[in-house]
Amino acid sequence: MASPDDRRQPKYQQIADALKDAIRSGQYGPGDRLPGENDLMATHGVARMTARQALGVLQNEGIAEARKGVGVFVRDFRPLRRQGIKRLSQEQWGSGRSIWSADIEDRTLVVDQVSVTEEESPADIAQVLGVEPGRAVCVRSRRFVLDGKPVLLSTSYLPADLVAGSAITQEDTGPGGTYARLAELGHKPVHFREEIRSRMPSQDEADRLRLSMGTPVMLICRTAFAGEGHAVEVNEMTLDSASYVLEYDFDA
Amino acid sequence: MASPDDRRQPKYQQIADALKDAIRSGQYGPGDRLPGENDLMATHGVARMTARQALGVLQNEGIAEARKGVGVFVRDFRPLRRQGIKRLSQEQWGSGRSIWSADIEDRTLVVDQVSVTEEESPADIAQVLGVEPGRAVCVRSRRFVLDGKPVLLSTSYLPADLVAGSAITQEDTGPGGTYARLAELGHKPVHFREEIRSRMPSQDEADRLRLSMGTPVMLICRTAFAGEGHAVEVNEMTLDSASYVLEYDFDA
């Protein structure tokens, strides 16, 4: 219905609002196809550009996403649940399970890109690791894919001298992963700090995670400590926010 | 410099990339004013619309933000640090401190809007609280402001019969806040679950938090448990992602 408010809004915004109302009311559910440009042109008597702008609003707000050549669909939020604390408990990596397996329940998270290099430490990483800027660090970069869709970029930094000669410098770190190897080296992680923020992706991040329009990334910076003030790893993660819920469970 | 790649990109995108490079290189630091439309028109020999589109790209990606009538500025990320676990430790609310004070360090977070109502429980909240859908819940809605800028919307749900007659049903819950009152009622929170996700804001959220373009929100859904499976509060929080870093510290 046209309220006095509506008349002050551009036509494409009015159409976008009508579509949002229809989604809120359940007329279009998660995964449903929304009316296309032709439908909107006929229903609302507008030009193609106006119809396209209306659908663009929903995509920019992350409410709908376009599938090329098929149409625009209501977004289906069926996220992975990443349990920050449970997944880093010692039972996980102590018994040779990868720390990532807690994420996936019955869905299969796969590493499809991995690189291990030795580089000069970036200044901010050096500060957290407590090494001099420019000291060598082992850099492990991985991309994780769920059902063929990239969902997570992970770049891990460890002091190069600390991990020299261990499987941490290999693509395959072996059973229990990096943390099991650190324990064998006498630097068992006993404490973790995770810092989380969110922002819009860079073009490169959007490409690597194949993000739809209107999809922010969540950033997790995890620091592993082998003792008071003794950081042994910094892991910078970039997550597709449409694919993840982060969970932290703790006692008062 | 024009590479073959550049020539395939629209002009506004090339200008946006040049501005991003200048920000990355430090030519423009956090809080600095970027060249305006007139500057870009003169430097790049483009129309005003092209210059505006270029600045729009940076705003959409959250790299820069417009201040009305002043110009477009490199975003300054100087976030609040919200410590998820430390801030909910009993020393905080046990000794009469508000659970929010851990957030603010030397900056002052103020409630500028508060409402307390009794409503029928939404279905999803009822499920978490373990009450029948439609049962009455006490709903506490607050908006928190930092230095005059809204940064957090918080809506807390508690079973109405559980909190009846207590200060939880008042705007001012008294020293130690809701959790201290729950303890006095024999429902002391002993365990917390926080679930975090991120998405673009609705128009209403963007208005209430006064978000710039290209700014996602982070959502925290916190459940407080007074015992195994005994949820006593669900708190849905909506945070300006440009104002917050969330931190969780825990042992292996």
Short mmCIF file of N, CA and C in Angstrom, two decimals, chain A residues 117-225:
data_model
loop_
_atom_site.label_atom_id
_atom_site.label_comp_id
_atom_site.label_asym_id
_atom_site.label_seq_id
_atom_site.Cartn_x
_atom_site.Cartn_y
_atom_site.Cartn_z
N THR A 117 55.82 -21.55 3.28
CA THR A 117 57.00 -20.79 2.87
C THR A 117 57.71 -20.26 4.10
N GLU A 118 58.95 -19.82 3.90
CA GLU A 118 59.63 -19.09 4.96
C GLU A 118 59.78 -17.66 4.50
N GLU A 119 59.35 -16.71 5.35
CA GLU A 119 59.35 -15.30 4.95
C GLU A 119 59.84 -14.43 6.09
N GLU A 120 60.14 -13.18 5.76
CA GLU A 120 60.41 -12.20 6.81
C GLU A 120 59.10 -11.90 7.53
N SER A 121 59.13 -11.83 8.83
CA SER A 121 57.92 -11.60 9.59
C SER A 121 57.38 -10.19 9.35
N PRO A 122 56.07 -10.08 9.02
CA PRO A 122 55.46 -8.74 9.00
C PRO A 122 55.58 -8.13 10.40
N ALA A 123 55.59 -6.79 10.47
CA ALA A 123 55.85 -6.10 11.74
C ALA A 123 54.81 -6.45 12.81
N ASP A 124 53.50 -6.50 12.41
CA ASP A 124 52.48 -6.73 13.44
C ASP A 124 52.54 -8.16 13.98
N ILE A 125 52.86 -9.11 13.10
CA ILE A 125 52.99 -10.51 13.53
C ILE A 125 54.21 -10.65 14.45
N ALA A 126 55.32 -10.01 14.07
CA ALA A 126 56.54 -10.08 14.88
C ALA A 126 56.27 -9.59 16.29
N GLN A 127 55.48 -8.53 16.39
CA GLN A 127 55.17 -7.97 17.70
C GLN A 127 54.42 -8.98 18.58
N VAL A 128 53.43 -9.65 17.99
CA VAL A 128 52.65 -10.62 18.77
C VAL A 128 53.51 -11.83 19.13
N LEU A 129 54.33 -12.27 18.19
CA LEU A 129 55.18 -13.45 18.45
C LEU A 129 56.38 -13.09 19.34
N GLY A 130 56.60 -11.80 19.53
CA GLY A 130 57.73 -11.39 20.37
C GLY A 130 59.08 -11.67 19.71
N VAL A 131 59.12 -11.65 18.37
CA VAL A 131 60.40 -11.76 17.67
C VAL A 131 60.71 -10.41 17.02
N GLU A 132 61.98 -10.21 16.65
CA GLU A 132 62.33 -8.94 16.01
C GLU A 132 61.66 -8.85 14.64
N PRO A 133 61.21 -7.65 14.25
CA PRO A 133 60.62 -7.49 12.91
C PRO A 133 61.62 -7.96 11.85
N GLY A 134 61.14 -8.68 10.86
CA GLY A 134 62.02 -9.14 9.80
C GLY A 134 62.65 -10.50 10.09
N ARG A 135 62.54 -11.00 11.35
CA ARG A 135 63.02 -12.35 11.64
C ARG A 135 62.22 -13.35 10.78
N ALA A 136 62.82 -14.48 10.48
CA ALA A 136 62.16 -15.45 9.61
C ALA A 136 60.99 -16.13 10.33
N VAL A 137 59.86 -16.25 9.63
CA VAL A 137 58.73 -17.00 10.13
C VAL A 137 58.31 -18.04 9.10
N CYS A 138 57.81 -19.16 9.61
CA CYS A 138 57.20 -20.18 8.76
C CYS A 138 55.76 -19.76 8.51
N VAL A 139 55.37 -19.66 7.24
CA VAL A 139 54.03 -19.18 6.88
C VAL A 139 53.26 -20.30 6.21
N ARG A 140 52.19 -20.74 6.84
CA ARG A 140 51.34 -21.81 6.29
C ARG A 140 50.02 -21.21 5.82
N SER A 141 49.77 -21.19 4.51
CA SER A 141 48.53 -20.63 3.98
C SER A 141 47.66 -21.73 3.42
N ARG A 142 46.40 -21.75 3.84
CA ARG A 142 45.48 -22.76 3.34
C ARG A 142 44.13 -22.16 2.98
N ARG A 143 43.47 -22.78 2.01
CA ARG A 143 42.09 -22.43 1.73
C ARG A 143 41.24 -23.66 1.99
N PHE A 144 40.12 -23.49 2.68
CA PHE A 144 39.22 -24.60 3.02
C PHE A 144 37.93 -24.47 2.23
N VAL A 145 37.47 -25.59 1.72
CA VAL A 145 36.32 -25.63 0.82
C VAL A 145 35.27 -26.56 1.42
N LEU A 146 34.01 -26.13 1.36
CA LEU A 146 32.90 -26.98 1.81
C LEU A 146 31.96 -27.22 0.63
N ASP A 147 31.71 -28.46 0.31
CA ASP A 147 30.84 -28.77 -0.84
C ASP A 147 31.25 -27.98 -2.08
N GLY A 148 32.55 -27.86 -2.31
CA GLY A 148 33.05 -27.17 -3.49
C GLY A 148 33.12 -25.65 -3.38
N LYS A 149 32.60 -25.09 -2.28
CA LYS A 149 32.56 -23.63 -2.10
C LYS A 149 33.66 -23.22 -1.10
N PRO A 150 34.60 -22.32 -1.47
CA PRO A 150 35.60 -21.87 -0.49
C PRO A 150 34.92 -21.11 0.65
N VAL A 151 35.27 -21.43 1.89
CA VAL A 151 34.62 -20.79 3.04
C VAL A 151 35.61 -20.13 3.99
N LEU A 152 36.89 -20.50 3.90
CA LEU A 152 37.86 -20.04 4.91
C LEU A 152 39.26 -19.94 4.32
N LEU A 153 39.90 -18.79 4.55
CA LEU A 153 41.32 -18.64 4.25
C LEU A 153 42.06 -18.57 5.57
N SER A 154 43.15 -19.30 5.69
CA SER A 154 43.88 -19.36 6.96
C SER A 154 45.36 -19.18 6.69
N THR A 155 45.98 -18.22 7.37
CA THR A 155 47.42 -18.03 7.25
C THR A 155 48.03 -18.04 8.64
N SER A 156 48.91 -19.01 8.84
CA SER A 156 49.48 -19.25 10.16
C SER A 156 50.96 -18.87 10.15
N TYR A 157 51.40 -18.18 11.19
CA TYR A 157 52.79 -17.73 11.30
C TYR A 157 53.43 -18.34 12.54
N LEU A 158 54.60 -18.98 12.37
CA LEU A 158 55.34 -19.52 13.51
C LEU A 158 56.81 -19.12 13.37
N PRO A 159 57.51 -18.88 14.51
CA PRO A 159 58.94 -18.54 14.40
C PRO A 159 59.68 -19.66 13.67
N ALA A 160 60.45 -19.31 12.64
CA ALA A 160 61.08 -20.32 11.79
C ALA A 160 62.07 -21.19 12.57
N ASP A 161 62.82 -20.58 13.49
CA ASP A 161 63.82 -21.37 14.22
C ASP A 161 63.14 -22.37 15.16
N LEU A 162 61.96 -22.02 15.64
CA LEU A 162 61.23 -22.88 16.57
C LEU A 162 60.74 -24.16 15.90
N VAL A 163 60.36 -24.07 14.61
CA VAL A 163 59.73 -25.20 13.94
C VAL A 163 60.65 -25.86 12.91
N ALA A 164 61.88 -25.37 12.80
CA ALA A 164 62.83 -25.89 11.79
C ALA A 164 62.95 -27.41 11.89
N GLY A 165 62.88 -28.07 10.74
CA GLY A 165 63.08 -29.52 10.70
C GLY A 165 61.86 -30.34 11.08
N SER A 166 60.78 -29.70 11.59
CA SER A 166 59.58 -30.46 11.96
C SER A 166 58.61 -30.53 10.79
N ALA A 167 57.58 -31.37 10.93
CA ALA A 167 56.57 -31.51 9.88
C ALA A 167 55.74 -30.24 9.69
N ILE A 168 55.88 -29.31 10.63
CA ILE A 168 55.15 -28.03 10.48
C ILE A 168 55.61 -27.31 9.22
N THR A 169 56.84 -27.57 8.79
CA THR A 169 57.35 -26.92 7.58
C THR A 169 56.96 -27.69 6.31
N GLN A 170 56.21 -28.79 6.49
CA GLN A 170 55.74 -29.59 5.36
C GLN A 170 54.28 -29.26 5.07
N GLU A 171 53.80 -29.60 3.86
CA GLU A 171 52.38 -29.38 3.58
C GLU A 171 51.52 -30.23 4.51
N ASP A 172 51.90 -31.48 4.71
CA ASP A 172 51.16 -32.36 5.61
C ASP A 172 51.86 -32.40 6.96
N THR A 173 51.20 -31.85 7.98
CA THR A 173 51.83 -31.75 9.30
C THR A 173 51.69 -33.04 10.11
N GLY A 174 50.94 -34.02 9.57
CA GLY A 174 50.80 -35.29 10.27
C GLY A 174 49.66 -35.29 11.28
N PRO A 175 49.44 -36.44 11.94
CA PRO A 175 48.29 -36.59 12.86
C PRO A 175 48.31 -35.56 13.99
N GLY A 176 47.14 -34.90 14.20
CA GLY A 176 47.06 -33.90 15.25
C GLY A 176 47.51 -32.52 14.80
N GLY A 177 48.14 -32.46 13.63
CA GLY A 177 48.47 -31.17 13.03
C GLY A 177 49.55 -30.40 13.76
N THR A 178 49.57 -29.11 13.47
CA THR A 178 50.61 -28.21 13.99
C THR A 178 50.73 -28.27 15.51
N TYR A 179 49.59 -28.34 16.22
CA TYR A 179 49.66 -28.26 17.68
C TYR A 179 50.26 -29.52 18.29
N ALA A 180 49.99 -30.67 17.68
CA ALA A 180 50.63 -31.90 18.16
C ALA A 180 52.14 -31.83 17.93
N ARG A 181 52.55 -31.26 16.79
CA ARG A 181 53.99 -31.15 16.51
C ARG A 181 54.65 -30.15 17.47
N LEU A 182 53.95 -29.04 17.75
CA LEU A 182 54.51 -28.06 18.70
C LEU A 182 54.71 -28.72 20.07
N ALA A 183 53.75 -29.56 20.47
CA ALA A 183 53.87 -30.26 21.76
C ALA A 183 55.13 -31.13 21.75
N GLU A 184 55.36 -31.86 20.66
CA GLU A 184 56.55 -32.72 20.56
C GLU A 184 57.84 -31.91 20.64
N LEU A 185 57.76 -30.65 20.15
CA LEU A 185 58.94 -29.79 20.18
C LEU A 185 59.14 -29.11 21.54
N GLY A 186 58.23 -29.43 22.48
CA GLY A 186 58.35 -28.84 23.81
C GLY A 186 57.67 -27.48 23.94
N HIS A 187 56.81 -27.16 22.97
CA HIS A 187 56.10 -25.87 23.01
C HIS A 187 54.59 -26.12 22.90
N LYS A 188 54.08 -26.94 23.79
CA LYS A 188 52.68 -27.30 23.74
C LYS A 188 51.79 -26.07 24.00
N PRO A 189 50.86 -25.77 23.10
CA PRO A 189 49.95 -24.64 23.36
C PRO A 189 49.05 -24.94 24.56
N VAL A 190 49.04 -24.02 25.51
CA VAL A 190 48.21 -24.20 26.71
C VAL A 190 47.15 -23.11 26.82
N HIS A 191 47.27 -22.08 26.03
CA HIS A 191 46.33 -20.96 26.14
C HIS A 191 46.13 -20.35 24.75
N PHE A 192 44.89 -19.92 24.50
CA PHE A 192 44.58 -19.32 23.21
C PHE A 192 43.88 -17.98 23.38
N ARG A 193 44.14 -17.08 22.47
CA ARG A 193 43.37 -15.83 22.40
C ARG A 193 42.80 -15.73 20.99
N GLU A 194 41.51 -15.55 20.88
CA GLU A 194 40.89 -15.32 19.57
C GLU A 194 40.29 -13.92 19.54
N GLU A 195 40.66 -13.15 18.54
CA GLU A 195 40.10 -11.81 18.34
C GLU A 195 39.31 -11.82 17.04
N ILE A 196 38.10 -11.29 17.12
CA ILE A 196 37.17 -11.38 15.99
C ILE A 196 36.72 -9.99 15.58
N ARG A 197 36.75 -9.74 14.29
CA ARG A 197 36.10 -8.55 13.79
C ARG A 197 35.45 -8.87 12.45
N SER A 198 34.79 -7.89 11.89
CA SER A 198 34.09 -8.10 10.62
C SER A 198 34.23 -6.84 9.78
N ARG A 199 34.33 -7.03 8.48
CA ARG A 199 34.37 -5.90 7.54
C ARG A 199 34.00 -6.42 6.17
N MET A 200 33.84 -5.52 5.21
CA MET A 200 33.62 -5.95 3.83
C MET A 200 34.93 -6.50 3.28
N PRO A 201 34.85 -7.46 2.35
CA PRO A 201 36.07 -8.07 1.82
C PRO A 201 36.79 -7.17 0.82
N SER A 202 38.09 -7.38 0.69
CA SER A 202 38.81 -6.80 -0.45
C SER A 202 38.40 -7.57 -1.70
N GLN A 203 38.72 -7.03 -2.86
CA GLN A 203 38.37 -7.72 -4.10
C GLN A 203 39.04 -9.10 -4.14
N ASP A 204 40.28 -9.17 -3.68
CA ASP A 204 41.01 -10.43 -3.68
C ASP A 204 40.35 -11.45 -2.76
N GLU A 205 39.92 -11.03 -1.58
CA GLU A 205 39.23 -11.95 -0.66
C GLU A 205 37.90 -12.42 -1.26
N ALA A 206 37.17 -11.47 -1.87
CA ALA A 206 35.88 -11.82 -2.48
C ALA A 206 36.07 -12.85 -3.58
N ASP A 207 37.15 -12.70 -4.36
CA ASP A 207 37.44 -13.66 -5.43
C ASP A 207 37.81 -15.02 -4.85
N ARG A 208 38.71 -15.03 -3.87
CA ARG A 208 39.20 -16.31 -3.35
C ARG A 208 38.11 -17.07 -2.60
N LEU A 209 37.17 -16.35 -1.96
CA LEU A 209 36.09 -17.02 -1.23
C LEU A 209 34.80 -17.09 -2.07
N ARG A 210 34.87 -16.59 -3.29
CA ARG A 210 33.70 -16.54 -4.19
C ARG A 210 32.46 -16.01 -3.46
N LEU A 211 32.60 -14.80 -2.92
CA LEU A 211 31.52 -14.20 -2.13
C LEU A 211 30.49 -13.54 -3.03
N SER A 212 29.22 -13.70 -2.69
CA SER A 212 28.16 -12.93 -3.34
C SER A 212 28.25 -11.48 -2.88
N MET A 213 27.57 -10.60 -3.62
CA MET A 213 27.46 -9.20 -3.18
C MET A 213 26.86 -9.15 -1.78
N GLY A 214 27.19 -8.12 -1.03
CA GLY A 214 26.56 -7.92 0.27
C GLY A 214 26.98 -8.96 1.29
N THR A 215 28.15 -9.56 1.12
CA THR A 215 28.63 -10.57 2.07
C THR A 215 29.90 -10.08 2.76
N PRO A 216 29.82 -9.76 4.04
CA PRO A 216 31.05 -9.38 4.76
C PRO A 216 31.93 -10.60 5.03
N VAL A 217 33.16 -10.37 5.45
CA VAL A 217 34.00 -11.44 5.99
C VAL A 217 34.12 -11.24 7.50
N MET A 218 34.28 -12.37 8.21
CA MET A 218 34.67 -12.30 9.61
C MET A 218 36.17 -12.61 9.66
N LEU A 219 36.89 -11.89 10.48
CA LEU A 219 38.32 -12.14 10.66
C LEU A 219 38.53 -12.68 12.06
N ILE A 220 39.25 -13.78 12.15
CA ILE A 220 39.66 -14.30 13.47
C ILE A 220 41.18 -14.26 13.50
N CYS A 221 41.73 -13.61 14.49
CA CYS A 221 43.17 -13.69 14.72
C CYS A 221 43.38 -14.51 15.98
N ARG A 222 43.93 -15.71 15.80
CA ARG A 222 44.15 -16.59 16.97
C ARG A 222 45.62 -16.62 17.32
N THR A 223 45.92 -16.42 18.60
CA THR A 223 47.29 -16.54 19.09
C THR A 223 47.34 -17.74 20.03
N ALA A 224 48.31 -18.62 19.79
CA ALA A 224 48.51 -19.79 20.67
C ALA A 224 49.72 -19.51 21.56
N PHE A 225 49.55 -19.75 22.86
CA PHE A 225 50.61 -19.51 23.84
C PHE A 225 51.07 -20.83 24.44
#
